[in-house]
Amino acid sequence: QVQLVESGGGLVQAGGSLRLSCAVSGIIVSINAVGWYRQAPGKQRELVAYITSGGNTNYATSVKGRSTISRDNAKNTVSLQMNSLKPEDTAVYYCNVRIVTIAYDYWGQGTQVTVSS
């Protein structure tokens, strides 16, 4: 059974930092694409960042330069370090593992990030 469990969300003031973590079980993160998405109220879910099995990373323009995605193969976890947070970063953040060969996505339950101005 595949499980993705996010942690690290919370309330932070603008300009602050948060580190989100995703503990993955049942599937190996190092051989799949893993990433973070977010969904703000009334908006569609959008990509924040991802890292491929080869270690290539990609970031949404809105977070580029402020966020870093990383993967710990030994712990089978994925993290997202977010700095210089803005109120528009407020959203529920979801961890994602994509099985590229079959175009299938696994999702976590989400963690709330709220940035106050």
Coordinates of C-alpha atoms in Angstrom, one line a residue:
Q1 CA 0.0 0.0 0.0
V2 CA 1.4 3.4 -1.0
Q3 CA 1.2 6.2 1.5
L4 CA 2.3 9.8 1.3
V5 CA 2.2 11.7 4.6
E6 CA 3.0 15.4 4.6
S7 CA 4.1 17.5 7.5
G8 CA 5.6 20.9 8.3
G9 CA 2.7 23.2 7.3
G10 CA 1.5 26.0 9.6
L11 CA 1.0 29.7 10.0
V12 CA 3.9 32.0 9.3
Q13 CA 4.4 35.7 8.8
A14 CA 5.3 37.1 5.4
G15 CA 9.0 36.8 4.8
G16 CA 9.3 33.7 6.9
S17 CA 10.3 30.2 6.0
L18 CA 8.8 26.7 6.2
R19 CA 10.0 23.3 5.4
L20 CA 7.5 20.7 4.2
S21 CA 8.3 17.1 4.4
C22 CA 6.7 14.0 2.8
A23 CA 7.3 10.6 4.1
V24 CA 6.6 8.0 1.4
S25 CA 6.0 4.3 1.9
G26 CA 5.2 1.5 -0.5
I27 CA 7.0 3.1 -3.4
I28 CA 10.6 4.2 -3.9
V29 CA 11.0 7.9 -4.5
S30 CA 14.5 7.7 -6.0
I31 CA 13.2 5.9 -9.2
N32 CA 10.1 8.1 -9.7
A33 CA 9.3 11.7 -10.3
V34 CA 8.3 13.4 -7.0
G35 CA 6.9 16.8 -6.4
W36 CA 4.8 19.3 -4.6
Y37 CA 1.6 20.9 -5.7
R38 CA -0.6 23.4 -4.0
Q39 CA -4.3 24.5 -4.2
A40 CA -5.5 27.8 -2.9
P41 CA -9.3 28.3 -2.1
G42 CA -11.2 28.7 -5.4
K43 CA -8.2 27.9 -7.5
Q44 CA -7.0 24.9 -9.4
R45 CA -4.2 22.7 -8.1
E46 CA -0.9 23.9 -9.5
L47 CA 2.6 22.6 -9.6
V48 CA 5.1 24.1 -7.2
A49 CA 8.2 22.0 -7.9
Y50 CA 9.3 18.5 -8.9
I51 CA 12.4 16.4 -9.1
T52 CA 12.9 13.6 -11.5
S53 CA 14.5 10.2 -10.9
G54 CA 17.6 11.7 -12.5
G55 CA 17.7 14.5 -10.1
N56 CA 16.6 17.3 -12.4
T57 CA 14.4 19.9 -10.8
N58 CA 11.7 22.3 -12.0
Y59 CA 10.0 25.1 -10.2
A60 CA 6.9 27.2 -10.8
T61 CA 7.9 30.8 -11.8
S62 CA 6.1 32.1 -8.7
V63 CA 8.4 30.2 -6.3
K64 CA 11.6 30.0 -8.3
G65 CA 14.5 31.4 -6.3
R66 CA 12.6 31.1 -3.0
S67 CA 12.0 27.3 -2.8
T68 CA 14.2 24.2 -3.0
I69 CA 12.9 20.7 -3.5
S70 CA 15.1 17.8 -2.3
R71 CA 14.9 14.1 -1.9
D72 CA 16.4 11.8 0.7
N73 CA 16.8 8.4 -0.9
A74 CA 17.8 6.7 2.4
K75 CA 14.8 7.9 4.2
N76 CA 12.5 7.8 1.2
T77 CA 11.3 11.3 1.8
V78 CA 10.8 14.5 -0.2
S79 CA 11.1 18.0 1.2
L80 CA 10.3 21.5 0.1
Q81 CA 12.1 24.4 1.7
M82 CA 10.2 27.6 1.2
N83 CA 11.8 31.0 2.0
S84 CA 10.6 34.6 1.8
L85 CA 7.0 33.4 2.0
K86 CA 4.3 35.7 0.7
P87 CA 0.5 35.8 1.5
E88 CA -0.1 34.4 -2.0
D89 CA 1.7 31.3 -1.1
T90 CA -1.2 30.4 1.2
A91 CA -2.6 27.1 0.1
V92 CA -2.9 23.4 0.9
Y93 CA 0.3 21.7 -0.3
Y94 CA 0.2 18.2 -1.6
C95 CA 3.0 15.7 -2.1
N96 CA 3.0 13.8 -5.3
V97 CA 4.7 10.7 -6.7
R98 CA 4.3 10.1 -10.4
I99 CA 4.8 6.7 -12.0
V100 CA 5.9 8.0 -15.4
T101 CA 5.7 4.7 -17.2
I102 CA 1.9 4.3 -16.6
A103 CA 1.1 8.0 -16.0
Y104 CA -0.3 7.4 -12.5
D105 CA -0.2 9.8 -9.6
Y106 CA -0.1 9.1 -5.9
W107 CA -1.1 12.0 -3.6
G108 CA -0.8 12.8 0.1
Q109 CA -3.6 14.2 2.1
G110 CA -2.2 17.8 2.1
T111 CA -0.8 20.2 4.6
Q112 CA -2.1 23.7 5.1
V113 CA 0.3 26.6 4.7
T114 CA -1.0 30.1 5.7
V115 CA 1.1 33.2 5.3
S116 CA -0.1 36.3 7.1
S117 CA 0.7 39.8 5.9

